[in-house]
Coordinates of C-alpha atoms in Angstrom, one line a residue:
M1 CA 49.5 -7.5 -38.6
T2 CA 47.1 -4.4 -38.9
Q3 CA 45.8 -4.9 -35.3
K4 CA 49.4 -4.9 -34.0
K5 CA 50.2 -1.7 -36.3
D6 CA 47.0 -0.1 -34.9
A7 CA 47.9 -0.9 -31.4
M8 CA 51.2 0.9 -31.7
N9 CA 49.8 4.2 -33.2
K10 CA 47.0 4.3 -30.3
P11 CA 47.8 7.0 -28.0
T12 CA 49.4 5.3 -24.6
S13 CA 47.9 8.3 -22.6
E14 CA 45.6 11.0 -22.9
K15 CA 46.9 12.4 -19.4
N16 CA 47.1 16.3 -19.6
Y17 CA 50.9 17.2 -19.0
F18 CA 50.4 21.0 -19.3
W19 CA 51.0 22.3 -15.7
P20 CA 53.9 20.0 -14.9
I21 CA 55.7 21.0 -18.1
M22 CA 54.9 24.6 -17.8
I23 CA 55.8 24.6 -14.2
L24 CA 59.1 22.5 -14.8
S25 CA 59.9 25.3 -17.7
F26 CA 59.1 28.2 -15.5
V27 CA 61.3 26.9 -12.9
A28 CA 64.3 26.0 -15.3
V29 CA 64.1 29.6 -16.5
V30 CA 63.9 31.2 -13.3
V31 CA 67.0 29.2 -12.2
I32 CA 69.0 30.4 -15.0
L33 CA 67.9 33.9 -14.6
L34 CA 68.8 33.9 -11.0
L35 CA 72.1 32.5 -11.6
F36 CA 73.0 34.8 -14.4
F37 CA 71.5 38.1 -13.1
S38 CA 71.9 37.9 -9.1
P39 CA 74.6 37.6 -6.9
I40 CA 73.7 34.3 -5.8
G41 CA 76.5 31.6 -6.3
Y42 CA 79.7 30.2 -4.9
Q43 CA 81.8 32.7 -2.9
G44 CA 84.4 30.4 -2.1
K45 CA 87.8 29.9 -3.8
V46 CA 87.8 27.8 -7.1
D47 CA 91.2 25.9 -7.7
Y48 CA 90.5 25.1 -11.4
D49 CA 90.1 26.9 -14.6
L50 CA 86.4 27.7 -14.8
T51 CA 86.7 28.6 -18.7
I52 CA 86.5 24.8 -19.4
F53 CA 82.8 25.1 -18.9
P54 CA 81.9 27.2 -21.8
R55 CA 83.9 25.2 -24.1
L56 CA 81.9 22.1 -22.9
N57 CA 78.7 24.1 -23.3
A58 CA 79.6 24.4 -27.1
I59 CA 80.5 20.8 -27.5
F60 CA 77.1 19.6 -25.9
N61 CA 75.2 22.1 -28.0
S62 CA 77.0 20.8 -31.0
F63 CA 76.2 17.3 -30.1
T64 CA 72.6 18.3 -29.8
F65 CA 72.7 20.0 -33.1
V66 CA 73.8 16.8 -34.7
F67 CA 71.6 14.4 -32.7
L68 CA 68.5 16.6 -33.9
L69 CA 69.7 16.6 -37.6
I70 CA 70.1 12.8 -37.5
A71 CA 66.7 12.5 -35.6
L72 CA 64.9 14.4 -38.4
W73 CA 66.6 12.3 -41.1
A74 CA 65.5 9.1 -39.4
I75 CA 62.0 10.1 -39.3
I76 CA 61.7 11.9 -42.7
V77 CA 64.1 9.9 -45.0
K78 CA 64.2 6.5 -43.3
K79 CA 60.7 6.5 -41.3
N80 CA 62.6 4.8 -38.5
I81 CA 60.9 5.9 -35.5
K82 CA 63.0 3.8 -33.1
M83 CA 66.2 5.6 -34.4
H84 CA 64.1 8.8 -34.3
R85 CA 63.3 8.5 -30.7
G86 CA 66.9 7.2 -30.1
F87 CA 68.4 10.6 -31.3
I88 CA 65.8 12.7 -29.8
L89 CA 66.4 11.1 -26.3
A90 CA 70.5 11.7 -27.4
A91 CA 69.5 15.3 -28.0
F92 CA 67.8 15.7 -24.6
T93 CA 70.5 14.2 -22.9
S94 CA 73.0 16.4 -24.3
T95 CA 71.0 19.3 -23.7
L96 CA 70.7 18.1 -19.9
F97 CA 74.5 17.8 -19.8
F98 CA 74.7 21.5 -21.4
L99 CA 72.1 22.6 -18.8
V100 CA 74.4 21.1 -15.9
S101 CA 77.7 22.6 -17.3
Y102 CA 75.9 26.0 -17.9
L103 CA 74.5 26.2 -14.3
T104 CA 77.7 24.9 -12.8
F105 CA 79.8 27.6 -14.7
H106 CA 77.3 30.4 -13.7
Y107 CA 77.2 29.2 -10.0
M108 CA 80.9 29.0 -9.5
S109 CA 82.0 32.0 -11.6
A110 CA 82.3 35.2 -9.8
E111 CA 81.7 37.0 -12.9
T112 CA 81.0 36.3 -16.6
S113 CA 83.0 37.6 -19.5
T114 CA 82.2 40.7 -21.5
F115 CA 82.1 40.6 -25.4
S116 CA 84.5 43.3 -26.6
G117 CA 84.1 42.7 -30.3
E118 CA 84.0 46.0 -32.5
G119 CA 82.5 47.1 -35.6
I120 CA 79.8 44.9 -37.7
V121 CA 80.5 41.9 -35.4
R122 CA 79.0 43.7 -32.3
P123 CA 75.5 43.9 -33.5
I124 CA 75.7 40.5 -35.2
Y125 CA 76.8 39.0 -31.9
F126 CA 74.1 40.7 -29.9
F127 CA 71.4 40.0 -32.4
I128 CA 72.6 36.0 -32.2
L129 CA 72.8 36.3 -28.3
I130 CA 69.5 37.9 -27.7
T131 CA 67.4 35.4 -30.3
H132 CA 69.3 32.5 -28.7
S133 CA 68.5 33.6 -25.2
F134 CA 64.8 34.4 -26.0
L135 CA 64.4 31.3 -28.0
A136 CA 66.1 29.1 -25.4
A137 CA 63.5 29.9 -22.8
V138 CA 60.7 29.2 -25.6
V139 CA 62.0 26.0 -26.5
V140 CA 61.8 24.3 -23.1
P141 CA 58.2 23.6 -22.9
L142 CA 57.9 22.9 -26.6
A143 CA 60.5 20.6 -26.4
L144 CA 58.9 18.9 -23.4
F145 CA 55.6 18.6 -25.1
A146 CA 56.9 17.2 -28.2
L147 CA 58.7 14.6 -26.3
V148 CA 55.6 13.6 -24.3
W149 CA 53.2 13.7 -27.1
G150 CA 55.5 11.5 -29.3
W151 CA 56.4 9.0 -26.4
T152 CA 52.7 8.5 -25.7
N153 CA 51.9 8.4 -29.2
Q154 CA 49.7 11.4 -29.5
I155 CA 51.1 11.7 -33.1
S156 CA 48.8 14.5 -34.3
K157 CA 49.8 16.7 -31.5
H158 CA 53.3 15.8 -31.7
K159 CA 53.3 16.5 -35.5
K160 CA 51.9 20.1 -34.7
I161 CA 54.3 21.2 -32.2
V162 CA 57.3 19.6 -33.9
R163 CA 57.0 22.1 -36.7
W164 CA 57.8 24.9 -34.5
T165 CA 60.1 22.9 -31.9
M166 CA 62.5 21.3 -34.1
P167 CA 63.5 24.6 -35.9
I168 CA 63.9 26.4 -32.7
W169 CA 65.8 23.8 -31.1
L170 CA 68.1 23.4 -34.0
Y171 CA 68.7 27.4 -34.1
V172 CA 69.1 27.5 -30.3
S173 CA 71.7 24.7 -30.4
L174 CA 73.8 26.3 -33.7
T175 CA 73.6 29.9 -32.0
G176 CA 74.7 28.4 -28.6
V177 CA 77.9 27.2 -30.6
L178 CA 78.1 30.7 -32.3
V179 CA 77.9 32.5 -29.0
Y180 CA 80.9 30.3 -27.6
L181 CA 82.9 31.2 -30.8
F182 CA 82.4 35.0 -30.5
M183 CA 83.0 34.8 -26.8
A184 CA 86.2 32.4 -26.6
P185 CA 88.8 35.1 -27.1
Y186 CA 87.3 36.9 -24.0
Y187 CA 87.3 34.0 -21.5

């Protein structure tokens, strides 16, 4: 029994994933920035209401947030690695769906909406938006390293990085929903 448990805890790979993860993260951030801040995008007529995409983004972010909380509960309270991995994969999947929806919206939409809130709400919104955007870029490589190290049983590396990754990813997914709620009246 101990041999089986020891074999399960051995790293399945010591391969260095640094450059592939960093390149993938960099490309993802550059694509998002190009779609958001450049005139690249669909120039034709769109025959459907694009405002469904921000709502979908909020739904996917909500799922990500819930999946991450359940993954935390599964590993901390239940000590159930299989359940933890399942919900982490679910969080990655909903994040991937978010990314596809987000990129589709910004590719298809000729212009994005502008926040018109006033008073104390305005600086709160911009604080949330700026921290959300910055940390969304930061969490990409962190989450990928955490996933790879967890999956390859490099547990000490995994534990070190998830101390940062999990709170940041939870913050990003929650504030993604908040940004939508702030912006919903202006779509």
